[in-house]
mmCIF file of N, CA and C in Angstrom:
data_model
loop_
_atom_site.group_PDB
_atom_site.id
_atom_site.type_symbol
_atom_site.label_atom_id
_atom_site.label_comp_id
_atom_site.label_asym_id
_atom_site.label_seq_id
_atom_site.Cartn_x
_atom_site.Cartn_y
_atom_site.Cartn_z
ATOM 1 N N UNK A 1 120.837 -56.397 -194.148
ATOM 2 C CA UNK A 1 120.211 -57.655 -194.531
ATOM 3 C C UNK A 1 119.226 -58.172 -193.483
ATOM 4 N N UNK A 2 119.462 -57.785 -192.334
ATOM 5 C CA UNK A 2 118.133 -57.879 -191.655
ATOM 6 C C UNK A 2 118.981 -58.916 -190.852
ATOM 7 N N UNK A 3 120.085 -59.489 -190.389
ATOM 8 C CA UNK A 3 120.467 -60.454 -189.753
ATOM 9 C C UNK A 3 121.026 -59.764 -188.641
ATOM 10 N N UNK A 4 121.684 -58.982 -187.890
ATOM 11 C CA UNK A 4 122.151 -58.595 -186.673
ATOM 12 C C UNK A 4 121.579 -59.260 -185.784
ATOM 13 N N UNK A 5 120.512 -59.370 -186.087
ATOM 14 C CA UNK A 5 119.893 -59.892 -184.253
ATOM 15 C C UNK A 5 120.322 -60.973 -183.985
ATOM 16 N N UNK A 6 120.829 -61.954 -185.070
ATOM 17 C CA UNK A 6 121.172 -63.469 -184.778
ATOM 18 C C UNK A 6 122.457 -63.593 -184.206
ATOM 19 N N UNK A 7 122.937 -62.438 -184.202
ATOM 20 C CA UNK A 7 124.780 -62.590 -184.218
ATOM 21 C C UNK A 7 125.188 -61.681 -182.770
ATOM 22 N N UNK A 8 125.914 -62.339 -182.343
ATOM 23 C CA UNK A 8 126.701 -61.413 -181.232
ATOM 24 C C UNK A 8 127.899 -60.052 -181.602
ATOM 25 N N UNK A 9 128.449 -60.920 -182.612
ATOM 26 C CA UNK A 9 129.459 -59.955 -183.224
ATOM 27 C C UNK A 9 129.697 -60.724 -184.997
ATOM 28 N N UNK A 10 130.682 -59.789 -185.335
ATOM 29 C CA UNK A 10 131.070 -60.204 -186.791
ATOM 30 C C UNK A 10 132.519 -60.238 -186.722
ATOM 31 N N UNK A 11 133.296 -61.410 -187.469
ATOM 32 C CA UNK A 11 134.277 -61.689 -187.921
ATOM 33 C C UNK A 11 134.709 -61.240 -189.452
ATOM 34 N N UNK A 12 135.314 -60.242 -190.060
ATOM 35 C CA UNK A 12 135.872 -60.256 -191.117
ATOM 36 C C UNK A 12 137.289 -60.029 -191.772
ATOM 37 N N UNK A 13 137.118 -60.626 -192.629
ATOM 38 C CA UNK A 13 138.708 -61.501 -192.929
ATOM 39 C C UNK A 13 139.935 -60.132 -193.350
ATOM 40 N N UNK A 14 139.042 -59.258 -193.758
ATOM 41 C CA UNK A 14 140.087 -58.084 -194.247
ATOM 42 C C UNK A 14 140.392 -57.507 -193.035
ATOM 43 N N UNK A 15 140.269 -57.730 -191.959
ATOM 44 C CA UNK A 15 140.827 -56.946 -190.747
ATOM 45 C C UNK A 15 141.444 -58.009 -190.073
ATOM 46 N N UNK A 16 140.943 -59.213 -189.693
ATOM 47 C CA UNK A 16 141.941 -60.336 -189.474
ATOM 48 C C UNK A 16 143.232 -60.488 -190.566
ATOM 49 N N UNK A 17 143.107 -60.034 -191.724
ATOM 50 C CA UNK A 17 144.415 -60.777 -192.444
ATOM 51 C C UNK A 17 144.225 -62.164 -192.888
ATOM 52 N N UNK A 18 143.018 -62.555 -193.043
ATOM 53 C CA UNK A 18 143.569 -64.107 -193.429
ATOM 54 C C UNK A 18 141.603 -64.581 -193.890
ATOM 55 N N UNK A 19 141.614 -65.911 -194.953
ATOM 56 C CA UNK A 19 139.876 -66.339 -195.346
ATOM 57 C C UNK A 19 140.018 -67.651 -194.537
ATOM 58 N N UNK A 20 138.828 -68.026 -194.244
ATOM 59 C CA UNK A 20 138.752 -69.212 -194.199
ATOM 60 C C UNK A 20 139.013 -70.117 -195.177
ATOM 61 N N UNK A 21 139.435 -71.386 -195.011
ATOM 62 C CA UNK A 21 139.742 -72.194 -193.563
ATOM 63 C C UNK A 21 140.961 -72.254 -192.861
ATOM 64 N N UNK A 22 141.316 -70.669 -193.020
ATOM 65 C CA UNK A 22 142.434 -70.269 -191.831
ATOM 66 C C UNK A 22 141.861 -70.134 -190.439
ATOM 67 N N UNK A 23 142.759 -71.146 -189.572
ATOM 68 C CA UNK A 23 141.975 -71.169 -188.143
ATOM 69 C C UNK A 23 141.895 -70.019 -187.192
ATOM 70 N N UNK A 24 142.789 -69.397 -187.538
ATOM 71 C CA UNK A 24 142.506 -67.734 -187.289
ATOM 72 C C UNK A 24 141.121 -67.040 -187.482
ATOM 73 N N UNK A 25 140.600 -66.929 -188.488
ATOM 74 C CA UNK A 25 138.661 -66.708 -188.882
ATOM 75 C C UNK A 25 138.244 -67.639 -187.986
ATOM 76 N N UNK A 26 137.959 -68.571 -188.150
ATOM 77 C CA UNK A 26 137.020 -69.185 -186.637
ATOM 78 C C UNK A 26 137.604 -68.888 -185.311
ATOM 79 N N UNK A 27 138.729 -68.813 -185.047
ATOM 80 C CA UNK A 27 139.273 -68.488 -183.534
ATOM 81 C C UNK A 27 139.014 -67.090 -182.731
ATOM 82 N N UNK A 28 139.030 -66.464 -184.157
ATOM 83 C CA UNK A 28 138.417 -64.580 -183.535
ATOM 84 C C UNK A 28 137.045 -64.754 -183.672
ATOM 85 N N UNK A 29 135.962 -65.630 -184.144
ATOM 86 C CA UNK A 29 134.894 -65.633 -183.578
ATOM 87 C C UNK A 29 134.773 -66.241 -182.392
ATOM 88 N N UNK A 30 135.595 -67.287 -181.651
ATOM 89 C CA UNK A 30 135.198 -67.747 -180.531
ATOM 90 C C UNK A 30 135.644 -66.551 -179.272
ATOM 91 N N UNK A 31 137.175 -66.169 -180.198
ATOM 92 C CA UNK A 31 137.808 -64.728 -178.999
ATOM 93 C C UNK A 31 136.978 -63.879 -178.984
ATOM 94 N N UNK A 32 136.161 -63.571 -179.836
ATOM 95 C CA UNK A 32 135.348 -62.140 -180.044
ATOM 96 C C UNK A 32 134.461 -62.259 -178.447
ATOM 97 N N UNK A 33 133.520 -63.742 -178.422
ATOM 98 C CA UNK A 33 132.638 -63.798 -177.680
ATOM 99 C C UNK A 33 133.198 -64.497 -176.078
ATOM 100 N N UNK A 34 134.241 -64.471 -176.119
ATOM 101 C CA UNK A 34 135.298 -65.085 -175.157
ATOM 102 C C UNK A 34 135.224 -66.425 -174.635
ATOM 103 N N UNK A 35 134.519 -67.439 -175.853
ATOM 104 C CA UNK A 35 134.629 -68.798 -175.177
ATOM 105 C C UNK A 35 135.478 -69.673 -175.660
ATOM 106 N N UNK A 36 135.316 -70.754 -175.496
ATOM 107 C CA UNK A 36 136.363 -72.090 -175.899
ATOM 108 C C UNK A 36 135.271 -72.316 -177.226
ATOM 109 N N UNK A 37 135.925 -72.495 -178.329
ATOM 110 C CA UNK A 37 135.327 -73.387 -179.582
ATOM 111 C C UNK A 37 134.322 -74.244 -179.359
ATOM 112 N N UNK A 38 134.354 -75.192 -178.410
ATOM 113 C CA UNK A 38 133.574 -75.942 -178.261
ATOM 114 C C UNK A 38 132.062 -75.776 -177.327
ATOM 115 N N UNK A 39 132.028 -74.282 -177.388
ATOM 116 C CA UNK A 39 130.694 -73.636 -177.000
ATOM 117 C C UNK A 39 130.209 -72.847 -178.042
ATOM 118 N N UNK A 40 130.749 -72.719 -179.177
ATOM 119 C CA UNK A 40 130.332 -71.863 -180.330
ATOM 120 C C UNK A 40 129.865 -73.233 -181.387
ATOM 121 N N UNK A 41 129.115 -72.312 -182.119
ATOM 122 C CA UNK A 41 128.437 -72.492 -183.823
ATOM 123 C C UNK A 41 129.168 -71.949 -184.485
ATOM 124 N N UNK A 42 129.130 -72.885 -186.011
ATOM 125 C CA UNK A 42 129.531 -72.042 -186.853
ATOM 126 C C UNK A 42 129.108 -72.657 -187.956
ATOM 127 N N UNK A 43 128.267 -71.648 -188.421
ATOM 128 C CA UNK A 43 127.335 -71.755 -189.570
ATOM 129 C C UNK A 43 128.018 -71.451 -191.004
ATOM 130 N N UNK A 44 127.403 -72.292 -192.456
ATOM 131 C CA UNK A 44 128.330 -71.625 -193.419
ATOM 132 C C UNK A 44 127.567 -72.782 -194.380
ATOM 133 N N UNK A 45 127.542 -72.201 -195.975
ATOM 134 C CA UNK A 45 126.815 -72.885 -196.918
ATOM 135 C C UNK A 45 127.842 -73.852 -197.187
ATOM 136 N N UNK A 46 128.904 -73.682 -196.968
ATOM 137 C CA UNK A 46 130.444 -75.013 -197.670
ATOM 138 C C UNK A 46 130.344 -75.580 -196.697
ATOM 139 N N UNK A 47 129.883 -76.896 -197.023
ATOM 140 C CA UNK A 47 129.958 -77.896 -196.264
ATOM 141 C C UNK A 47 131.896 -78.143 -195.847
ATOM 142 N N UNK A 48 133.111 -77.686 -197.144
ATOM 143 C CA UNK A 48 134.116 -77.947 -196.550
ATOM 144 C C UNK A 48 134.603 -76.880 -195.410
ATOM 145 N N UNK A 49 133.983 -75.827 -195.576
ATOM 146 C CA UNK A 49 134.398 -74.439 -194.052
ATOM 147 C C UNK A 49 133.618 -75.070 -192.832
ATOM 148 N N UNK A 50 132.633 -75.687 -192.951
ATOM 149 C CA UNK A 50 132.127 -76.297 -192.159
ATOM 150 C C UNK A 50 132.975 -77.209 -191.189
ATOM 151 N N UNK A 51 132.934 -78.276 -191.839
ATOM 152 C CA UNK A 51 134.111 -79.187 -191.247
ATOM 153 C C UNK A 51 135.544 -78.606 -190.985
ATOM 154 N N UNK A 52 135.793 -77.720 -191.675
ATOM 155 C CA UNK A 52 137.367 -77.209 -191.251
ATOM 156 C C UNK A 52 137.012 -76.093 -189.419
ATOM 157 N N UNK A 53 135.665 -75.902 -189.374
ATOM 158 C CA UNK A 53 135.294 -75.403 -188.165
ATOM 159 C C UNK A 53 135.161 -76.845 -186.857
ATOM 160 N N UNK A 54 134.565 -77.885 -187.492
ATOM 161 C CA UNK A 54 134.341 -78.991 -186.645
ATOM 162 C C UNK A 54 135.982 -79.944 -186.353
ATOM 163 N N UNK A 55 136.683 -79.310 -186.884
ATOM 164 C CA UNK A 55 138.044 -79.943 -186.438
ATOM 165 C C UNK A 55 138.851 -79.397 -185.533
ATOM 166 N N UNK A 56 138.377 -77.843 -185.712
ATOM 167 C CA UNK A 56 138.416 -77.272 -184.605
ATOM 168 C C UNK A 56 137.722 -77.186 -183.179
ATOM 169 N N UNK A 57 136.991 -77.671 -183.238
ATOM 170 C CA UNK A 57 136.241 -77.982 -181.863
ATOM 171 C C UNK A 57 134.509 -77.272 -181.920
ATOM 172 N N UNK A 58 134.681 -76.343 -183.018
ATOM 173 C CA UNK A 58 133.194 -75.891 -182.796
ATOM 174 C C UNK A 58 132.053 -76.625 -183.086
ATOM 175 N N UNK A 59 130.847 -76.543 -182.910
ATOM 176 C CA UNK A 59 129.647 -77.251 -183.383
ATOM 177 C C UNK A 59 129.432 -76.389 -184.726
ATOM 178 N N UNK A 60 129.285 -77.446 -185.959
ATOM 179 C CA UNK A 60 128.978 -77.074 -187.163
ATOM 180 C C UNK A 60 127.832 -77.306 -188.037
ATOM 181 N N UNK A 61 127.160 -76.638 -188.443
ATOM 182 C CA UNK A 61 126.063 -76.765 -189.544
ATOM 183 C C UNK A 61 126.439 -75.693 -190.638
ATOM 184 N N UNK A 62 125.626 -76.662 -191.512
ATOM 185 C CA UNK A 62 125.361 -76.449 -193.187
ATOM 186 C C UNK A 62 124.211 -75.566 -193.395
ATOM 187 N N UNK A 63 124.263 -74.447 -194.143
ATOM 188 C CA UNK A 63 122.992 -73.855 -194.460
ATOM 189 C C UNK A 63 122.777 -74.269 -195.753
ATOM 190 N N UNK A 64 121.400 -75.073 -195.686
ATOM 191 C CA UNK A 64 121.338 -75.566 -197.058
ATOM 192 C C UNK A 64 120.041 -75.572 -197.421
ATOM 193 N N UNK A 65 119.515 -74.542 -198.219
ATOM 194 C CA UNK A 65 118.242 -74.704 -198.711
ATOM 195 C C UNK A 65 117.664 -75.478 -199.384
ATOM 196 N N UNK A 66 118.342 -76.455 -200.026
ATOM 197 C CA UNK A 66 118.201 -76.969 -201.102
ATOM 198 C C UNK A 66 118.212 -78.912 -200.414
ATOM 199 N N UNK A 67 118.554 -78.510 -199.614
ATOM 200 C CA UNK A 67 119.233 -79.883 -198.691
ATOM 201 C C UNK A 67 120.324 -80.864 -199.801
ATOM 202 N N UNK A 68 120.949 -80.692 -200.618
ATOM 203 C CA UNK A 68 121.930 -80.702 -201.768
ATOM 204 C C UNK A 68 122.315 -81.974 -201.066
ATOM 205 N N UNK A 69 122.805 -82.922 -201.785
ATOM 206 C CA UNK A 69 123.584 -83.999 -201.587
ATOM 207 C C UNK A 69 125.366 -83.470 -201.202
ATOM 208 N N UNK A 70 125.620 -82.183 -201.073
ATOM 209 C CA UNK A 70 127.153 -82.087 -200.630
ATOM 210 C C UNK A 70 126.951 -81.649 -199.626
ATOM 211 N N UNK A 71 126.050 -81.419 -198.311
ATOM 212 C CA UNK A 71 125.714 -81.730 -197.191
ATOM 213 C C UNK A 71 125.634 -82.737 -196.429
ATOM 214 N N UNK A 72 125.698 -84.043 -197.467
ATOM 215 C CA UNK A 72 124.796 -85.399 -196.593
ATOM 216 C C UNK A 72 125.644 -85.918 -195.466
ATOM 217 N N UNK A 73 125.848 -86.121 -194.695
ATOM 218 C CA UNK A 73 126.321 -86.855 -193.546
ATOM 219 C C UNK A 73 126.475 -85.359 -192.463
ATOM 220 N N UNK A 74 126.513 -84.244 -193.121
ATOM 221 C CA UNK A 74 126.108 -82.862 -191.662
ATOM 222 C C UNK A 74 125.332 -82.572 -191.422
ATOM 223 N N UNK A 75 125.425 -81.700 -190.220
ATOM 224 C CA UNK A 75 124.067 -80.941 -189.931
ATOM 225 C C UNK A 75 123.576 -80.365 -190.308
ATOM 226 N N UNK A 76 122.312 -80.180 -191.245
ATOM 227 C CA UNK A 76 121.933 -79.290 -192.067
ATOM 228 C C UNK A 76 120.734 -78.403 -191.378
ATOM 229 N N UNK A 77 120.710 -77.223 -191.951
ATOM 230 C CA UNK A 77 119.528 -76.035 -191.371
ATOM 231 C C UNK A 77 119.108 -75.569 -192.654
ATOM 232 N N UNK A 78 117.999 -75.058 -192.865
ATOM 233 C CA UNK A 78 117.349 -74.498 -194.086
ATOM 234 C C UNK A 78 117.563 -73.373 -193.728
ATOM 235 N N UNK A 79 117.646 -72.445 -192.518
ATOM 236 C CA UNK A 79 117.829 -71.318 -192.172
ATOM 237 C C UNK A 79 118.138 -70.641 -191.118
ATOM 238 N N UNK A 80 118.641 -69.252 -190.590
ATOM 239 C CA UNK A 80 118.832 -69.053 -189.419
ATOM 240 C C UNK A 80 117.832 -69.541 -188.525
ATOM 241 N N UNK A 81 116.682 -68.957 -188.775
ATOM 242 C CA UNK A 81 115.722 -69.840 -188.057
ATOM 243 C C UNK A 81 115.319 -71.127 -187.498
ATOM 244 N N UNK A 82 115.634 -72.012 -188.732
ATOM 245 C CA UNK A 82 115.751 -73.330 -188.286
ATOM 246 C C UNK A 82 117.172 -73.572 -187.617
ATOM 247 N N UNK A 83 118.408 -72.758 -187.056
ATOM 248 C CA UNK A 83 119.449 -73.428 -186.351
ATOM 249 C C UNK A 83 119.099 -73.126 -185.269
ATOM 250 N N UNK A 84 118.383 -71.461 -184.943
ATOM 251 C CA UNK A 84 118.077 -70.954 -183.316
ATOM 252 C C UNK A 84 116.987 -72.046 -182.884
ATOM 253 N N UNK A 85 116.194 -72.195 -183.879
ATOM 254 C CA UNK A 85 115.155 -73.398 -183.193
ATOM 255 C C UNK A 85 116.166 -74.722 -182.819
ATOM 256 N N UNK A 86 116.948 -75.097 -183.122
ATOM 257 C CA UNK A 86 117.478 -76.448 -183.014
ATOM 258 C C UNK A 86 118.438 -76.104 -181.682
ATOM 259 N N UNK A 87 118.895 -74.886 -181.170
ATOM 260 C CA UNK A 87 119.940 -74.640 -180.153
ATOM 261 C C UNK A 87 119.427 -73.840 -179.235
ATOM 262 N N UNK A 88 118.404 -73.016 -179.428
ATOM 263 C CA UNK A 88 118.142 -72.243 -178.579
ATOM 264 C C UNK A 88 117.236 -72.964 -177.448
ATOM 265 N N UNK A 89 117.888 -72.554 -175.903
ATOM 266 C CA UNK A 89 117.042 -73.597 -175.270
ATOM 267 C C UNK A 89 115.377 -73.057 -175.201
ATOM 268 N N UNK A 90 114.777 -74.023 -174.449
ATOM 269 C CA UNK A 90 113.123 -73.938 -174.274
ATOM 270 C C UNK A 90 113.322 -74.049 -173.084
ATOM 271 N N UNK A 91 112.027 -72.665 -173.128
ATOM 272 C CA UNK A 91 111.772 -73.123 -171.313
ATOM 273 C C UNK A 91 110.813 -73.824 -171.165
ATOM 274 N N UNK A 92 110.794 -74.296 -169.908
ATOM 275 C CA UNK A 92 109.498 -74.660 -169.189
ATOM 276 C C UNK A 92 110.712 -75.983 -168.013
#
């Protein structure tokens, strides 16, 4: 699909044993990359996997093309692109 480059690693649920919003799926993405939750993203079109990630401590956005009213009060991104632009730092 042309996405690897955005990702450090992949989380999937048939080798974990368990779907989201089992806190297990977000926790082996933070173990994968070895930080605390609260240095990770976690991106996802359900605004409710979303929040079940932000209760966990991670920073959460909505991918929402559409900018849909079952987004409204999150962070929304139209695309990978628009989240690396919003997190990725700038130099100068």
């Amino acid at each position: 699909l042309g996405l690897a480059h955005f990702f450090e690693g992949f989380v999937i649920s048939e080798v974990i044993g368990c779907n989201k919003p089992d806190p297990r799926m977000y926790l082996a993405g933070s173990d994968l990359l070895g930080l605390d939750p609260t240095y990770c993203a976690f991106v996802d079109d359900d605004p409710m996997l979303v929040d079940a990630a932000i209760d966990l401590g991670f920073e959460g956005y909505v991918i929402d093309r559409t900018r849909s009213s079952a987004a409204s009060g999150r962070t929304v991104v139209a695309s990978l692109a628009d989240l690396v632009a919003r997190i990725a730092p700038t130099g100068g």
